[in-house]
XYZ file of C-alpha atoms in Angstrom:
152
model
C 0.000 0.000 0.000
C 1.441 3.227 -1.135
C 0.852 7.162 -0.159
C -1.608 7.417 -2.641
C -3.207 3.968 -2.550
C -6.353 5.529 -0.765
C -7.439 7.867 -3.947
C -9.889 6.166 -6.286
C -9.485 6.563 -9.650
C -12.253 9.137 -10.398
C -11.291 11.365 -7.047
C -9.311 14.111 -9.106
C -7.239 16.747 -8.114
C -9.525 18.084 -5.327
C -8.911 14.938 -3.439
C -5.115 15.349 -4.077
C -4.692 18.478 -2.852
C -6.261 17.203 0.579
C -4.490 15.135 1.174
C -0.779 16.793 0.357
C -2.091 19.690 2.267
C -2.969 17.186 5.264
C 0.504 15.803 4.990
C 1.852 19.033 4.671
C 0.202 20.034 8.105
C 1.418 16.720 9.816
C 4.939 17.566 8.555
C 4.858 20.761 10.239
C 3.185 19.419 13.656
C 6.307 17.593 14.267
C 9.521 19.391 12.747
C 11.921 21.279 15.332
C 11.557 24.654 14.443
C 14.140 26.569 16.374
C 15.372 30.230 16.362
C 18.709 31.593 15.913
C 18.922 32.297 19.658
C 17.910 29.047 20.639
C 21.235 26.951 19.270
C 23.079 29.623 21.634
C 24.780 26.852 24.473
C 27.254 23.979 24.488
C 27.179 20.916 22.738
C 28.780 17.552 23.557
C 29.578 15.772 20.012
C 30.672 12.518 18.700
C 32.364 12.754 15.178
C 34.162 10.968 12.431
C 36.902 12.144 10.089
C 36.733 12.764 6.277
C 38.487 9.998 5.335
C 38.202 5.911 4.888
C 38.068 4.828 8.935
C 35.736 4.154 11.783
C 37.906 5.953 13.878
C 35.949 8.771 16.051
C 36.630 11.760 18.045
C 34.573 13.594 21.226
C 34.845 16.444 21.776
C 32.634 20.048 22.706
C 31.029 22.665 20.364
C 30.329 25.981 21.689
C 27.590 28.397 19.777
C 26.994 32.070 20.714
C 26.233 35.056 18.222
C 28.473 38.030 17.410
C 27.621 41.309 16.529
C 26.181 40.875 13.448
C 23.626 38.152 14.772
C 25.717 35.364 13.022
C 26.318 32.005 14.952
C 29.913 31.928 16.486
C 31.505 28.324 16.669
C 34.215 27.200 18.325
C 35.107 23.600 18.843
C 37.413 21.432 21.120
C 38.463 18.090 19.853
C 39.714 15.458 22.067
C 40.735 18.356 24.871
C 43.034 19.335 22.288
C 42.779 20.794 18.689
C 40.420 23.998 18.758
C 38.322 24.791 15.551
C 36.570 28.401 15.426
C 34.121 29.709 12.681
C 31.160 31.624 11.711
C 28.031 30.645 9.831
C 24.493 30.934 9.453
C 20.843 29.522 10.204
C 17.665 29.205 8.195
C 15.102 26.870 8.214
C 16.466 24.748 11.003
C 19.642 24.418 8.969
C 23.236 25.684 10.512
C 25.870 26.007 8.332
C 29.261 27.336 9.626
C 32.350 27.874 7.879
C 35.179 26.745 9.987
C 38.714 27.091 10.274
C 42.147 25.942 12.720
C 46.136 25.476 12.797
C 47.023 21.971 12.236
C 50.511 20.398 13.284
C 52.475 21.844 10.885
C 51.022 25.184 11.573
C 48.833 25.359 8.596
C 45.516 26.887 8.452
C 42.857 23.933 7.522
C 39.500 25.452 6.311
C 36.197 23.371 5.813
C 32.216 23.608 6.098
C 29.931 22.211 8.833
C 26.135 21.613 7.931
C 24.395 20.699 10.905
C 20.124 19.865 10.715
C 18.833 20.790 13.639
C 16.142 17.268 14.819
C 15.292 18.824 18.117
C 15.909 22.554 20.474
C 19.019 19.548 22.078
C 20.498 17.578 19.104
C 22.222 18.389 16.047
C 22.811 15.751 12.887
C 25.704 17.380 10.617
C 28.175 16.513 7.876
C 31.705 18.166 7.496
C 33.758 18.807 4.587
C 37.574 19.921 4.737
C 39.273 21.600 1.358
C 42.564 19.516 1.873
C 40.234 16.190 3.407
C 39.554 12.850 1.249
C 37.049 14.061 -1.029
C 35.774 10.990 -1.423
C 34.077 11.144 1.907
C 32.116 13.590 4.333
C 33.062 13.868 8.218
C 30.218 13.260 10.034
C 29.186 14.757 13.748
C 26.388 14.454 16.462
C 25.538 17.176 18.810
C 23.766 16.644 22.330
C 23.141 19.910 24.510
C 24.948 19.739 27.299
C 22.072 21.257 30.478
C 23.101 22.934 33.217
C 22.216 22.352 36.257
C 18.937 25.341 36.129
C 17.869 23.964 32.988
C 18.006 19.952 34.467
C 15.652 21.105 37.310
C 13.162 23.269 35.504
């Protein structure tokens, strides 16, 4: 039984149009809609590299806004490696342009695109200019609560 398997033959467009607008309104009951202000906090994450491994790293994502109302980013990697970059958000989409120094003192630059499932968790894919282009990083965001927003 298919999405449309309940529309007789001789129901027409009227019928159609019901029923997408139905699904339409279901779709809408459920998604995350978030504001810009609302991804402001920090973020525990689980990641993996942008390259042919299972290997993953933890690490913590921090999101405020600047002074033009764009999302700051800054990461930490494994207590380590720090990441910092700016980006953007629309329709429950964050996209952030990041950069960082890596061992040999190079600057690394990349793009983060992050869909935002709930107000608490991020799903995102990563993509470096000098990474293995034949694969996308991948990363998974959890809010980290404080102890305010854990009793409320």
């Amino acid at each position: 039984m298919n999405y449309f398997s309940c529309l007789q033959p001789h129901s027409g467009i009227a019928q159609l149009k019901i029923i997408m607008k139905t699904h339409n309104i279901i779709i809408e009951k459920y998604k995350a809609s978030m504001t810009l202000q609302e991804l402001v906090g920090d973020y525990s994450i689980i990641g993996k590299n942008q390259e042919d491994t299972e290997i993953t790293y933890k690490g913590i994502l921090s999101l405020s806004l600047n002074e033009h109302n764009r999302i700051r980013a800054k990461w930490l990697i494994n207590d380590v490696q720090v990441q910092q970059g700016t980006g953007f958000f629309k329709d429950n989409i964050l996209v952030i342009n990041f950069n960082y120094h890596g061992e040999n003192l190079e600057i690394y630059k990349g793009v983060a695109v992050y869909r935002c499932l709930t107000k608490d968790v991020l799903d995102g894919f990563w993509s470096e200019k000098h990474g293995d282009p034949s694969f996308l990083g991948e990363e998974q965001c959890f809010r980290i609560k404080t102890e305010t927003q854990l009793v409320d």
